[in-house]
XYZ file of C-alpha atoms in Angstrom:
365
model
C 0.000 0.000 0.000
C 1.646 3.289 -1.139
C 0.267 5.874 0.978
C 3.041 8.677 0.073
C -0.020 11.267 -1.017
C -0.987 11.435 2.603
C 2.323 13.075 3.537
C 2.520 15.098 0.759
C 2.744 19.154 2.565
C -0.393 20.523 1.972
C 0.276 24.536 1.057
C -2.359 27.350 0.762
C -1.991 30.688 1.254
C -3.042 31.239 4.507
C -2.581 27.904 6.081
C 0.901 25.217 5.430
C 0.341 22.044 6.880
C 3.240 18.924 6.482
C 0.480 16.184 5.673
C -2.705 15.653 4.634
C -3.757 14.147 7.155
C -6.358 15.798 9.297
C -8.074 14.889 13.232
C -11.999 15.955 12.778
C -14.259 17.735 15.723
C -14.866 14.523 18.369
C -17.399 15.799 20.801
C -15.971 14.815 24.448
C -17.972 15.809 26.962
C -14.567 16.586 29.373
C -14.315 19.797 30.494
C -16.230 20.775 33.537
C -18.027 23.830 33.555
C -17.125 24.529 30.049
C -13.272 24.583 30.561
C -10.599 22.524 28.995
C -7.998 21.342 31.398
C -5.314 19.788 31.406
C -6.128 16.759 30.157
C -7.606 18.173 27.328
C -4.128 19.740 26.953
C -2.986 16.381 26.875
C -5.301 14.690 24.465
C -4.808 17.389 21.632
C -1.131 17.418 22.457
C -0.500 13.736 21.997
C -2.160 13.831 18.709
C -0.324 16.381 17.629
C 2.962 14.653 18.641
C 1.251 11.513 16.803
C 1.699 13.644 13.462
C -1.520 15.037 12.368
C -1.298 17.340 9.877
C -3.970 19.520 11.086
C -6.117 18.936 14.397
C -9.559 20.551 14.296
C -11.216 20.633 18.118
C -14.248 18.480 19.225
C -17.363 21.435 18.826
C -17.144 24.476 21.210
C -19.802 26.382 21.764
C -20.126 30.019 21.332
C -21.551 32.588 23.675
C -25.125 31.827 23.593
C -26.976 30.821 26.822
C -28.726 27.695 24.452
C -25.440 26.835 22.453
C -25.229 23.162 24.422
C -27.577 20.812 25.844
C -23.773 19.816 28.455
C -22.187 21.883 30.374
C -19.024 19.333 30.029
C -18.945 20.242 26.697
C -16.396 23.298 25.976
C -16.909 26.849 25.755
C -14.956 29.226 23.430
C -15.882 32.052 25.757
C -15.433 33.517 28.962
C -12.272 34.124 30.363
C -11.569 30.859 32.103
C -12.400 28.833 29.192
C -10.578 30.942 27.069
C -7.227 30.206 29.815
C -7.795 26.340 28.782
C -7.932 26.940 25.261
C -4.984 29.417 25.301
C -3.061 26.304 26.982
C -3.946 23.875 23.966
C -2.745 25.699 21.298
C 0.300 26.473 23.011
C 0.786 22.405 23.617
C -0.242 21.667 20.175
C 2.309 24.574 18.347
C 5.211 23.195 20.923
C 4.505 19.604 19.391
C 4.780 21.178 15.948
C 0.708 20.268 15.196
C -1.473 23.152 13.904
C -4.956 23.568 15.433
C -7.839 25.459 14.593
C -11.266 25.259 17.307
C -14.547 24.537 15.417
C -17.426 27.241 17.125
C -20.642 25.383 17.504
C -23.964 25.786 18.344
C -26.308 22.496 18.958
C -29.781 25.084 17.686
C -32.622 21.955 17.008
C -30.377 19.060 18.363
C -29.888 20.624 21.734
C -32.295 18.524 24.536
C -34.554 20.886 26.137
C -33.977 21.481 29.944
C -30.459 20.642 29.881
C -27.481 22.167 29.979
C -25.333 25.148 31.676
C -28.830 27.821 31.293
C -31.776 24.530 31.318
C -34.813 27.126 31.727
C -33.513 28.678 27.980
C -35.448 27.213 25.037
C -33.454 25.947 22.585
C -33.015 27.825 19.008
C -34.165 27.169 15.696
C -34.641 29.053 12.793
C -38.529 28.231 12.256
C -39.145 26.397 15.599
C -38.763 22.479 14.048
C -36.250 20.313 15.571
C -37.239 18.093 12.572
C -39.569 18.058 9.770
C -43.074 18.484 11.162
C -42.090 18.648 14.802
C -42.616 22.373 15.850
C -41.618 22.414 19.481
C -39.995 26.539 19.958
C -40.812 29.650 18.909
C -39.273 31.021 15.413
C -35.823 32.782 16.141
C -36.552 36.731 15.414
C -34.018 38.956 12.926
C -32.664 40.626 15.934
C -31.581 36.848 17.621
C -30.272 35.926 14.554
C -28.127 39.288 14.130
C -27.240 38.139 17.844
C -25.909 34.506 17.193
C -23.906 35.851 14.051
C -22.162 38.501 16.414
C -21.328 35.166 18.616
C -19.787 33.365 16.087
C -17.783 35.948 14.804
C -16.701 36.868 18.449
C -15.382 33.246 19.117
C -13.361 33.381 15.333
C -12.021 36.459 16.505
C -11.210 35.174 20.467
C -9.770 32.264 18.167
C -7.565 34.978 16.075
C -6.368 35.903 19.181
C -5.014 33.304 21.454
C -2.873 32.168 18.372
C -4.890 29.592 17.132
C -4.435 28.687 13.182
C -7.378 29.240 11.737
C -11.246 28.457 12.385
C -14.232 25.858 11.625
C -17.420 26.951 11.457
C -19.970 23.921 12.208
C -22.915 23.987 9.371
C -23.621 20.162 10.298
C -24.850 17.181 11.322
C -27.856 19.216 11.979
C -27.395 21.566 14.477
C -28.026 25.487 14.913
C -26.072 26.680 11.023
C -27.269 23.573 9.423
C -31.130 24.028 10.935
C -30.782 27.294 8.250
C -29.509 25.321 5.354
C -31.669 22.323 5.408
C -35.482 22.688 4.563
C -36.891 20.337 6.870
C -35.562 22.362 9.560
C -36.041 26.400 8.104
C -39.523 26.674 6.653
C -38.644 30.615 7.151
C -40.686 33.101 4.821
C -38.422 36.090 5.027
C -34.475 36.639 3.869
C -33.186 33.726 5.768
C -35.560 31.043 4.436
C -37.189 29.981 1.280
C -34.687 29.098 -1.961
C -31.480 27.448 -1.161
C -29.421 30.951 -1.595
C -31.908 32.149 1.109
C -31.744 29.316 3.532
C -27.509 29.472 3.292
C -27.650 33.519 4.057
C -27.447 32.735 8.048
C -24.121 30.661 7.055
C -23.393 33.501 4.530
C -23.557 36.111 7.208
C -21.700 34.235 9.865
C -18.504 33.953 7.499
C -18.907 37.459 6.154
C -18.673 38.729 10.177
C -15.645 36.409 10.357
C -13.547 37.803 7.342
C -14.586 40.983 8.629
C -13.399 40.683 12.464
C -10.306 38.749 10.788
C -9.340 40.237 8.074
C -8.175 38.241 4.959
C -5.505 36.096 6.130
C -7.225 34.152 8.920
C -8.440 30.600 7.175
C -11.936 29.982 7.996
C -13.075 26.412 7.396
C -16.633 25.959 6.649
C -17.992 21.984 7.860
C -21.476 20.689 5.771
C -22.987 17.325 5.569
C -26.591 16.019 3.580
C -27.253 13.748 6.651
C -28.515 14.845 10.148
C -28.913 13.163 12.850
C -32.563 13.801 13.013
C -32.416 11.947 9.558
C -29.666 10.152 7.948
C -31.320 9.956 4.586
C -31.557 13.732 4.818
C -30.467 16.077 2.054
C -29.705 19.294 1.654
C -29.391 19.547 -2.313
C -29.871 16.455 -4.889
C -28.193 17.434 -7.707
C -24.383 19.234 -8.483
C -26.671 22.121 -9.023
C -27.924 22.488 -5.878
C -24.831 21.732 -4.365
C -23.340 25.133 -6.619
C -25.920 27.492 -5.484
C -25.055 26.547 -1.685
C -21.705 26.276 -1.650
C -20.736 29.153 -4.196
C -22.129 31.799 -2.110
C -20.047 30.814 0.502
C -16.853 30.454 -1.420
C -17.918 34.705 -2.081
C -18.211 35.035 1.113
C -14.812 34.059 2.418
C -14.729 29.958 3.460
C -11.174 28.761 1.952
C -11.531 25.208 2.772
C -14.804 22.996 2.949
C -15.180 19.973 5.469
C -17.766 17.906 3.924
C -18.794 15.201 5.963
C -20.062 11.910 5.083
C -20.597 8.751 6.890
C -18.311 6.574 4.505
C -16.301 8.379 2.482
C -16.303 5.935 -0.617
C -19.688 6.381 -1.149
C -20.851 9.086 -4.167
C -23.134 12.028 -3.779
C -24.969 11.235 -7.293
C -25.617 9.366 -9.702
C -23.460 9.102 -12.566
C -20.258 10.288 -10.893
C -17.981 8.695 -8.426
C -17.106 11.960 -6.514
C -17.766 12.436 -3.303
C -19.395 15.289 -1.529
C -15.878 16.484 -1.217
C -14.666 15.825 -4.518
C -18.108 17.578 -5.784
C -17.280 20.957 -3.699
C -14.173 21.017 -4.975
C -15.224 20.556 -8.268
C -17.798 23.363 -7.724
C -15.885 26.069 -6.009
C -12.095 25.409 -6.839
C -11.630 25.338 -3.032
C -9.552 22.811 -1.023
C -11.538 20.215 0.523
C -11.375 17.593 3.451
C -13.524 14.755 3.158
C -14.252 12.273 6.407
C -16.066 8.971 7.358
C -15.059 5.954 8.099
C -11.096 6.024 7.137
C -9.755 3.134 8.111
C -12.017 0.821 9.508
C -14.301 -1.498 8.509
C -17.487 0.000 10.117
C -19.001 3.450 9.916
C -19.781 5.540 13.157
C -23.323 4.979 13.687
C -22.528 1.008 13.974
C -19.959 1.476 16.432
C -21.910 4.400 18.329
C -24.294 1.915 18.986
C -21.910 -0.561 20.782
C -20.126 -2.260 17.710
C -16.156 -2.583 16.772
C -14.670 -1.512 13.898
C -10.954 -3.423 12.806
C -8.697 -1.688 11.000
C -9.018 -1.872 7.021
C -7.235 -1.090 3.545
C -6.953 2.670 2.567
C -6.649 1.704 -0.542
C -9.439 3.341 -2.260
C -8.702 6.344 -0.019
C -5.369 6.532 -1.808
C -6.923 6.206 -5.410
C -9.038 9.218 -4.645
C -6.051 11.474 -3.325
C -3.769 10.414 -6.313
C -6.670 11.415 -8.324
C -6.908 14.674 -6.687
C -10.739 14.588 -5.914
C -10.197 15.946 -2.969
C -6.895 17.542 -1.013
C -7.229 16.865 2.784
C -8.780 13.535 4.500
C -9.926 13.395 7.931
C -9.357 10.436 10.052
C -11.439 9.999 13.361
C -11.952 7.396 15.598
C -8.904 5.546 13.486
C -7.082 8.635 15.473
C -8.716 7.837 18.666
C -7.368 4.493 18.977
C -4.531 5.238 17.834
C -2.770 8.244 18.760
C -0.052 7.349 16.551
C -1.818 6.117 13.439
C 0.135 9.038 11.395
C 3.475 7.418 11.861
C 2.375 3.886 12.146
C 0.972 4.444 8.788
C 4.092 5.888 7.152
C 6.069 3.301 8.694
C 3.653 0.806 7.243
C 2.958 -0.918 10.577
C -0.969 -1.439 9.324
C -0.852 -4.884 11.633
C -0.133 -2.939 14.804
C -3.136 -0.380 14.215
C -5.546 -1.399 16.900
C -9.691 -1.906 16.605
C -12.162 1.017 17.812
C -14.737 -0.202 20.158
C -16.681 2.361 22.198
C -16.322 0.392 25.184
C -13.118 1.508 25.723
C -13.443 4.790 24.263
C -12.918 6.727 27.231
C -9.788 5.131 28.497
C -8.402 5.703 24.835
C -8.964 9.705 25.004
């Protein structure tokens, strides 16, 4: 198995990485009150001393009292928080990784009564945490100015503390991606309706981004079609769909997309083996990671659920880099079992890579 495309430098002009090779948002659960400490130090540290190319941070939530449905899960505000965070990157650069945090806010997906602030509703554009299920009020135009400010303010806190960029979460179907899917926004002024209408929210979030930023600050931009509400969810069917989302946000300032499926072999439609990724690329010009299932022989869901997944070929996965369908690929819980899976796999040691199974997932963070 030649896998010499993976550690190919990866060079853009605002971001240099030395592989392609990326660690994708894991959602933890291990920082108390919202702060990372030191053993989230550790984790991110040991990856990046395991070779990762680029390490983008399990989702942390902006400044918005109905951002997270946990109050384990990180914050990317306040000034404590903000301390942990500021330790992380400074781990991660001293290992020689690169880092950027991805801002997140849970909107739909977020349980009710849970949380850091459990009294606060949670947000969604038109008040559906799925198609048909209407269970909060519509967000108003002076919210939504309100949530864009937040995202913006965590890129920026991001900026600051030296981080390398920043990911904005538009997936899985949470507060960005409750805008861009349909089932979710059934909206009937700017920020619903056509597709260009339902991706201004996303539109406006990156916009206040570049602006707080300026130009040289990468912002990555994360979609998927599925949702955990629905796994057979889209958000466009065709490559023309996909051009009308994804273009405006090119405009608007995103230099890399993160499109996330659940196996990354898999094509978006018919008649074409690309990939989401290989698709957005296509579409945009724009560097691309792709993501699902690298590795192993089972996607996520499977092993969410209490399953194992063994080690497998990368083959394909190579095919599709040499081909240049897509330029980054993320690898997840291949990464979690093995902290080292970078240089086991450039030293060709694919028979020491160990199995993921959930059971022992928290003893492998």
């Amino acid at each position: 198995m030649m896998t010499n495309c993976l550690f190919q430098p990866f060079e853009h002009s605002k971001l240099s990485l030395k592989n392609r090779i990326v660690m994708p948002p894991m959602t933890r659960g291990f920082s108390p009150d919202g702060v990372p400490g030191e053993d989230v130090v550790a984790y991110y540290r040991r990856r990046a001393e395991g070779g990762v190319g680029l390490i983008i941070s399990e989702g942390t939530t902006i400044d918005h009292p109905a951002a997270s449905e946990n109050a384990n899960y990180p914050r990317f505000h306040g000034a404590e928080a903000l301390a942990g965070w500021k330790k992380v990157i400074d781990a991660v650069h001293a290992a020689g990784g690169k880092m950027v945090p991805q801002i997140w806010h849970q909107g739909a997906a977020r349980r009710p009564n849970m949380g850091a602030h459990p009294e606060v509703p949670s947000a969604a554009p038109s008040g559906l945490i799925a198609p048909g299920k209407k269970k909060l009020p519509e967000l108003s135009i002076e919210e939504i100015k309100a949530l864009i400010e937040a995202f913006a303010k965590a890129a920026h806190d991001a900026q600051t503390l030296g981080f390398d960029g920043v990911e904005v979460h538009g997936a899985h179907g949470y507060l960005v991606d409750n805008f861009l899917w349909e089932g979710t926004n059934q909206r009937e002024d700017e920020y619903g309706g056509s597709i260009e209408k339902r991706a201004r929210f996303a539109v406006e979030i990156v916009r206040e981004i570049r602006r707080r930023c300026g130009e040289s600050f990468p912002i990555i931009f994360r979609f998927s079609q599925w949702k955990q509400q629905d796994y057979d969810a889209r958000l466009v069917h065709t490559p023309e769909e996909l051009a009308r989302l994804v273009k405006p946000l090119a405009d608007a300032g995103v230099d890399i997309f993160h499109c996330s499926n659940r196996r990354f072999w898999e094509p978006e439609f018919p008649g074409s083996p690309l990939n989401l990724a290989g698709w957005t690329k296509k579409l945009t010009g724009k560097p691309c990671i792709s993501v699902g299932s690298v590795g192993l022989n089972e996607e996520f869901i499977s092993t969410f659920r209490g399953g194992e997944a063994q080690p497998a070929s990368l083959d394909e996965l190579i095919e599709r880099m040499e081909r240049d369908e897509f330029d980054l690929i993320a690898v997840g819980r291949a990464l979690i079992a093995n902290p080292d899976w970078v240089k086991q796999v450039q030293a060709g040691k694919f028979a020491e890579l160990k199995p993921y199974d959930k059971a022992i997932l928290d003893e492998l963070y």
